[in-house]
Tab-separated table of C-alpha atoms in Angstrom:
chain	number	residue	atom	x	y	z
A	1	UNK	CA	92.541	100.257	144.185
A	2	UNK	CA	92.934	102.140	140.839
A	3	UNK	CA	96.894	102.067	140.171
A	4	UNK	CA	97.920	105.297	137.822
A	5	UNK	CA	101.161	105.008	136.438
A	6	UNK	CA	103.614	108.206	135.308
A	7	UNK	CA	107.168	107.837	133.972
A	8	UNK	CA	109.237	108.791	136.915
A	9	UNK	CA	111.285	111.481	135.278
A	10	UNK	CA	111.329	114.139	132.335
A	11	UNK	CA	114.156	116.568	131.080
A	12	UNK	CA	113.150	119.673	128.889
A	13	UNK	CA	114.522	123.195	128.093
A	14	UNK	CA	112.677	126.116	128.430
A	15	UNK	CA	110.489	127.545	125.768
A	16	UNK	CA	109.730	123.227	124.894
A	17	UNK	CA	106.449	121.724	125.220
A	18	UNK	CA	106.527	118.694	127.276
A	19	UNK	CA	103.543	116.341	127.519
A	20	UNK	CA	103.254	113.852	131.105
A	21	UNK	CA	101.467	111.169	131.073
A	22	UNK	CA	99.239	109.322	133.493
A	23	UNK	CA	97.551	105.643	132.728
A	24	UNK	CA	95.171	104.366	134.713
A	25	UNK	CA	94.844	100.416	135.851
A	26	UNK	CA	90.834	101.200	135.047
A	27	UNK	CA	88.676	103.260	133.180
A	28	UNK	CA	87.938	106.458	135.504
A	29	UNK	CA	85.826	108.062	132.819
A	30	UNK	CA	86.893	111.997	133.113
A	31	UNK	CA	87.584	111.559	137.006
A	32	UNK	CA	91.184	112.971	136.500
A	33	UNK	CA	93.443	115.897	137.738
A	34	UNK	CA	96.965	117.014	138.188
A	35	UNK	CA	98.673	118.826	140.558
A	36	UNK	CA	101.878	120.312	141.063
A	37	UNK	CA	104.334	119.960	144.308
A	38	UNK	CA	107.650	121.614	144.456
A	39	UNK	CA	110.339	120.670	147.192
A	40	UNK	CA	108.773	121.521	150.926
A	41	UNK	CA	105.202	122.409	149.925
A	42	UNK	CA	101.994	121.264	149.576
A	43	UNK	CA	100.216	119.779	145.946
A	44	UNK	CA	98.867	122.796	143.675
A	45	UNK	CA	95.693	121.796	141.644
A	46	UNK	CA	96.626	122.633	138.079
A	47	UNK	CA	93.427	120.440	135.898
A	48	UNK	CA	90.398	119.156	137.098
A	49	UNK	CA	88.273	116.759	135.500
A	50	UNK	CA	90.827	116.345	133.243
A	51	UNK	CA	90.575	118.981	131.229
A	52	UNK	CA	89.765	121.756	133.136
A	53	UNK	CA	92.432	124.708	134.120
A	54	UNK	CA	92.422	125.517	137.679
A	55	UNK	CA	91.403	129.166	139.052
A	56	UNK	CA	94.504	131.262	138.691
A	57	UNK	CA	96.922	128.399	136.639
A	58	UNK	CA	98.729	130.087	133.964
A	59	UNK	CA	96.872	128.500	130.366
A	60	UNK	CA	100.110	127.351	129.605
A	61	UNK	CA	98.919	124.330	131.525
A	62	UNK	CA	96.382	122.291	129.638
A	63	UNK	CA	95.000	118.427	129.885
A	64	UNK	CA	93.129	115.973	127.750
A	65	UNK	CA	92.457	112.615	128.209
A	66	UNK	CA	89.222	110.031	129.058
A	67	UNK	CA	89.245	106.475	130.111
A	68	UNK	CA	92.274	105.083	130.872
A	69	UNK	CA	95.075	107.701	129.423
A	70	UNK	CA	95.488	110.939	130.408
A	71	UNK	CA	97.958	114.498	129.452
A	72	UNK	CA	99.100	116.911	131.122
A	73	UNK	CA	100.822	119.507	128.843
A	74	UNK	CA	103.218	122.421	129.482
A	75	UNK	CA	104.108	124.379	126.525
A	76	UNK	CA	106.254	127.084	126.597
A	77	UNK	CA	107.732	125.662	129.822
A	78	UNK	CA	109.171	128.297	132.003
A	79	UNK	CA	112.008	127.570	134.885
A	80	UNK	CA	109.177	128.286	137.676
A	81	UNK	CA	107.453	124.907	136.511
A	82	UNK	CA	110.614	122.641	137.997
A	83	UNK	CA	108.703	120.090	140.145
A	84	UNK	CA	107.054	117.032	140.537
A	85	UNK	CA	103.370	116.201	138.925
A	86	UNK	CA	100.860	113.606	140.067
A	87	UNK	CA	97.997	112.546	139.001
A	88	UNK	CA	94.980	111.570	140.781
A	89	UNK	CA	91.662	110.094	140.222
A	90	UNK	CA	88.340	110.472	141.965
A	91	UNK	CA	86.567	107.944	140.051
A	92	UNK	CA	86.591	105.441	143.091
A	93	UNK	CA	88.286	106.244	146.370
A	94	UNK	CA	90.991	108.498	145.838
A	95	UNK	CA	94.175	107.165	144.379
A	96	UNK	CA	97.204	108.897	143.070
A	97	UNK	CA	100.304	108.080	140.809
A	98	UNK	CA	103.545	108.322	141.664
A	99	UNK	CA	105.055	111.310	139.802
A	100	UNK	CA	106.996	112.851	137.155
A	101	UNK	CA	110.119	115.068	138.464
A	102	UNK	CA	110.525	117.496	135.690
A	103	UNK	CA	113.586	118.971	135.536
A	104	UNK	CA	115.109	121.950	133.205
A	105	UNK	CA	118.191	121.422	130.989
B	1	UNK	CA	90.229	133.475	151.200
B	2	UNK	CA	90.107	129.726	151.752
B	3	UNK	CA	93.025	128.919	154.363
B	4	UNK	CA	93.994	125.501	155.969
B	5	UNK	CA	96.406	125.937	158.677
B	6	UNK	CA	98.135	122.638	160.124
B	7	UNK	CA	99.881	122.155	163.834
B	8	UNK	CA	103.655	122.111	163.728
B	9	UNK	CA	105.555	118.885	163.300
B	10	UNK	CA	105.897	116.073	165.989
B	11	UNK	CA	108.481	113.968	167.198
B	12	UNK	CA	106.888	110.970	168.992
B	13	UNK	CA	107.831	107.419	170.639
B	14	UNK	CA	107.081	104.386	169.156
B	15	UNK	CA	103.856	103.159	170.393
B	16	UNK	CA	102.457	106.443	171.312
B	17	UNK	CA	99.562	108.425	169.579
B	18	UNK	CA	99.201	111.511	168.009
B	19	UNK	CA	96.315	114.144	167.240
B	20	UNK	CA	97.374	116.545	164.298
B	21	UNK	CA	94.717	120.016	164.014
B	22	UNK	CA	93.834	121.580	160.952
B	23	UNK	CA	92.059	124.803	161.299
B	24	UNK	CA	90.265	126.552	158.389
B	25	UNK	CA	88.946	129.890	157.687
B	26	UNK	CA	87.565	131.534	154.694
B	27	UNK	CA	84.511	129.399	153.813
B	28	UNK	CA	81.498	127.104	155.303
B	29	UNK	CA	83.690	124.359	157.177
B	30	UNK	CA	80.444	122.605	158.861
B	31	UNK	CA	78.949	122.066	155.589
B	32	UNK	CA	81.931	120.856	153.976
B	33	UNK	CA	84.571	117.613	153.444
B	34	UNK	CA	88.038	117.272	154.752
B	35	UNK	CA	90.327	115.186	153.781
B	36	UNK	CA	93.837	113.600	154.872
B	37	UNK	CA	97.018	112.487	152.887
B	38	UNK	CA	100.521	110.878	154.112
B	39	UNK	CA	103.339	111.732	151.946
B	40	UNK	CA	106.736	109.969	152.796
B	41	UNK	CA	109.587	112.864	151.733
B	42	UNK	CA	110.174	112.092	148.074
B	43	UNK	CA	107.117	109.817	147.545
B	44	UNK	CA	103.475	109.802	146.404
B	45	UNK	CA	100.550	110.753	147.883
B	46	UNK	CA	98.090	108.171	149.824
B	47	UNK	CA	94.434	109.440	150.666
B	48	UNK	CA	93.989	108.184	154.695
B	49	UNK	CA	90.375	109.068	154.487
B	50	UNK	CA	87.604	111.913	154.551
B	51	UNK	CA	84.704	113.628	157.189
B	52	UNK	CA	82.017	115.751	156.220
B	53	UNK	CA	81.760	118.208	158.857
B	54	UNK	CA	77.976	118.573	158.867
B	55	UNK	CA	77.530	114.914	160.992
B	56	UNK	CA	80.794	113.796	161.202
B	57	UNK	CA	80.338	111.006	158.797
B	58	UNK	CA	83.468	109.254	157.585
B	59	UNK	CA	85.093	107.252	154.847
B	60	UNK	CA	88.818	105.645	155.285
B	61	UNK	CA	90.962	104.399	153.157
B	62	UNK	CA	91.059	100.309	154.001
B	63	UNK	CA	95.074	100.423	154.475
B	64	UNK	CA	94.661	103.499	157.506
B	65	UNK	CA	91.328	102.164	159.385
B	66	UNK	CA	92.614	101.467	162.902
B	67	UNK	CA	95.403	103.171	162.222
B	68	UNK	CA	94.014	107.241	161.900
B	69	UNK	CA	90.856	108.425	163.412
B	70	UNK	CA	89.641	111.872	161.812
B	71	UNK	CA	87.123	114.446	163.828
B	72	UNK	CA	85.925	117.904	163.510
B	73	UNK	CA	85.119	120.608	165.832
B	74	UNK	CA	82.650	122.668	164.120
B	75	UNK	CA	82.825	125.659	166.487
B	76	UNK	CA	86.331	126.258	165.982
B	77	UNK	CA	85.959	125.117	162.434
B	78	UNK	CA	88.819	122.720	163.137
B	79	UNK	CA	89.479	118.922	161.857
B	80	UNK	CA	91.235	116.948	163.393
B	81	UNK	CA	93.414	113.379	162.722
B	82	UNK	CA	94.586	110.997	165.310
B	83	UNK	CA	97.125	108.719	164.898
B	84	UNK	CA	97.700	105.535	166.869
B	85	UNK	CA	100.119	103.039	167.904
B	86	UNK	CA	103.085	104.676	165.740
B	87	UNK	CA	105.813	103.298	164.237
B	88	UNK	CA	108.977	104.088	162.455
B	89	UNK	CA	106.432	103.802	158.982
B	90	UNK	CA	104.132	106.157	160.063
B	91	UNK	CA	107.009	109.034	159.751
B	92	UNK	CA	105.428	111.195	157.276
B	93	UNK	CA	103.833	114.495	156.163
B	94	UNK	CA	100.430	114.545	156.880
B	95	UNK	CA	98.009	117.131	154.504
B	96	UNK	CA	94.617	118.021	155.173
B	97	UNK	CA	92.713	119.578	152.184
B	98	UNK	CA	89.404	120.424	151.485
B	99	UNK	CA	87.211	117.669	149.494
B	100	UNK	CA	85.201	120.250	147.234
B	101	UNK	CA	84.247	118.019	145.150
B	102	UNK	CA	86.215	115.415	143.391
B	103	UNK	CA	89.484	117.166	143.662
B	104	UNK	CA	91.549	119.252	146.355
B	105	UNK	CA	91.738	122.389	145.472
B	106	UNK	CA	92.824	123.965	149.080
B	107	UNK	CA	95.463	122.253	150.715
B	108	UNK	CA	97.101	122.846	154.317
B	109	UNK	CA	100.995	123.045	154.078
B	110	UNK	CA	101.563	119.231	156.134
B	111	UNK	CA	102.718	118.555	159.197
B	112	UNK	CA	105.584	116.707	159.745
B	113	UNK	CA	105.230	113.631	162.096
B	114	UNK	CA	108.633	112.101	163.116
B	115	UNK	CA	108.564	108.592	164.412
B	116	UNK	CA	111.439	107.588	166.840
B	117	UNK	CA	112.694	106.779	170.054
């Protein structure tokens, strides 16, 4: 299985940029997106393919990356964007990581 | 619009089975994929496995085969998961979402399966 890998936890203000990161145990060429899950709901897509903004995702959401390392920015963030982001890859059979809980100072 | 509505949550006995429903509306189910997730509360995601509703073809994930068994009714445009032999570890949320391509862009809101005697 492809193992992605996210730093468990992140801390910003609002109005900050924050940048989450996602590594990948093998190359998965673009075959990255992100989504978003808040407390007692289901995953959001925010990116496809890596780079590629969701239908209706505020462009304050944006994500770069090939290979092996992947971003997922926020910048401003806002309060609403308290949650947990994972990564997943569809480059073999579909694998996720295991979150970053962002919180607001 | 594209909606995935899941079957309210379960309590079951160890050893027994389960068969969670997922019914869709908005777009072409029988030409489409569906695909299943189990999310322990507070945990990451695991893909179980995926159907494509035109021929009921399916892929697992290696860790869930013999464990979940998907289906699909295409009249009631309706997929469907069973779950055998349960134990405490299968306690869970269970997603469906539609495989559009190689992401999951529509997702049902889980059903919560409760495993205990």
């Amino acid at each position: 299985d492809t193992v992605l890998t996210q730093s468990p936890a992140l801390a910003v203000s609002p109005g900050e940029r924050v940048s989450i990161s996602c590594r990948a145990s093998e190359g998965v060429n673009s075959y990255m997106h992100w989504y978003q899950q808040k407390p007692g709901q289901q995953p959001k897509l925010l990116i496809y393919k890596a780079s590629n903004l969701a239908s209706g995702v505020p462009a304050r959401f944006s994500g770069s990356g090939s290979g092996t390392d992947f971003t997922l920015t926020i910048d401003p963030v806002e309060a609403d964007d308290t949650a947990t982001y994972f990564c997943q890859q569809s480059w073999n059979d579909p694998t996720f990581g295991g979150g970053t809980k962002l919180e607001l100072k | 619009q594209v909606k995935l509505q899941q079957s309210g949550a379960e309590l079951v006995k160890p050893g027994a089975s389960v068969k969670l429903s997922c019914k869709t509306s908005g777009y072409t189910f029988s030409t489409s994929y569906m695909s299943w997730f189990k999310q322990i509360p507070g945990q990451s995601i695991e893909w179980i496995g995926m159907i494509y509703a035109g021929d009921g073809g399916t892929g697992y994930n290696q860790k869930f085969k013999g464990k979940a068994t998907l289906t699909v009714d295409t009249s009631s445009s309706t997929a469907y998961m069973d779950l055998s032999s349960l134990t405490t570890e299968d306690s869970a949320v269970y997603f469906c979402a539609m495989d559009g391509s190689d992401w999951f862009a529509y997702w049902g809101q889980g059903t919560l399966v409760t495993v205990s005697s």
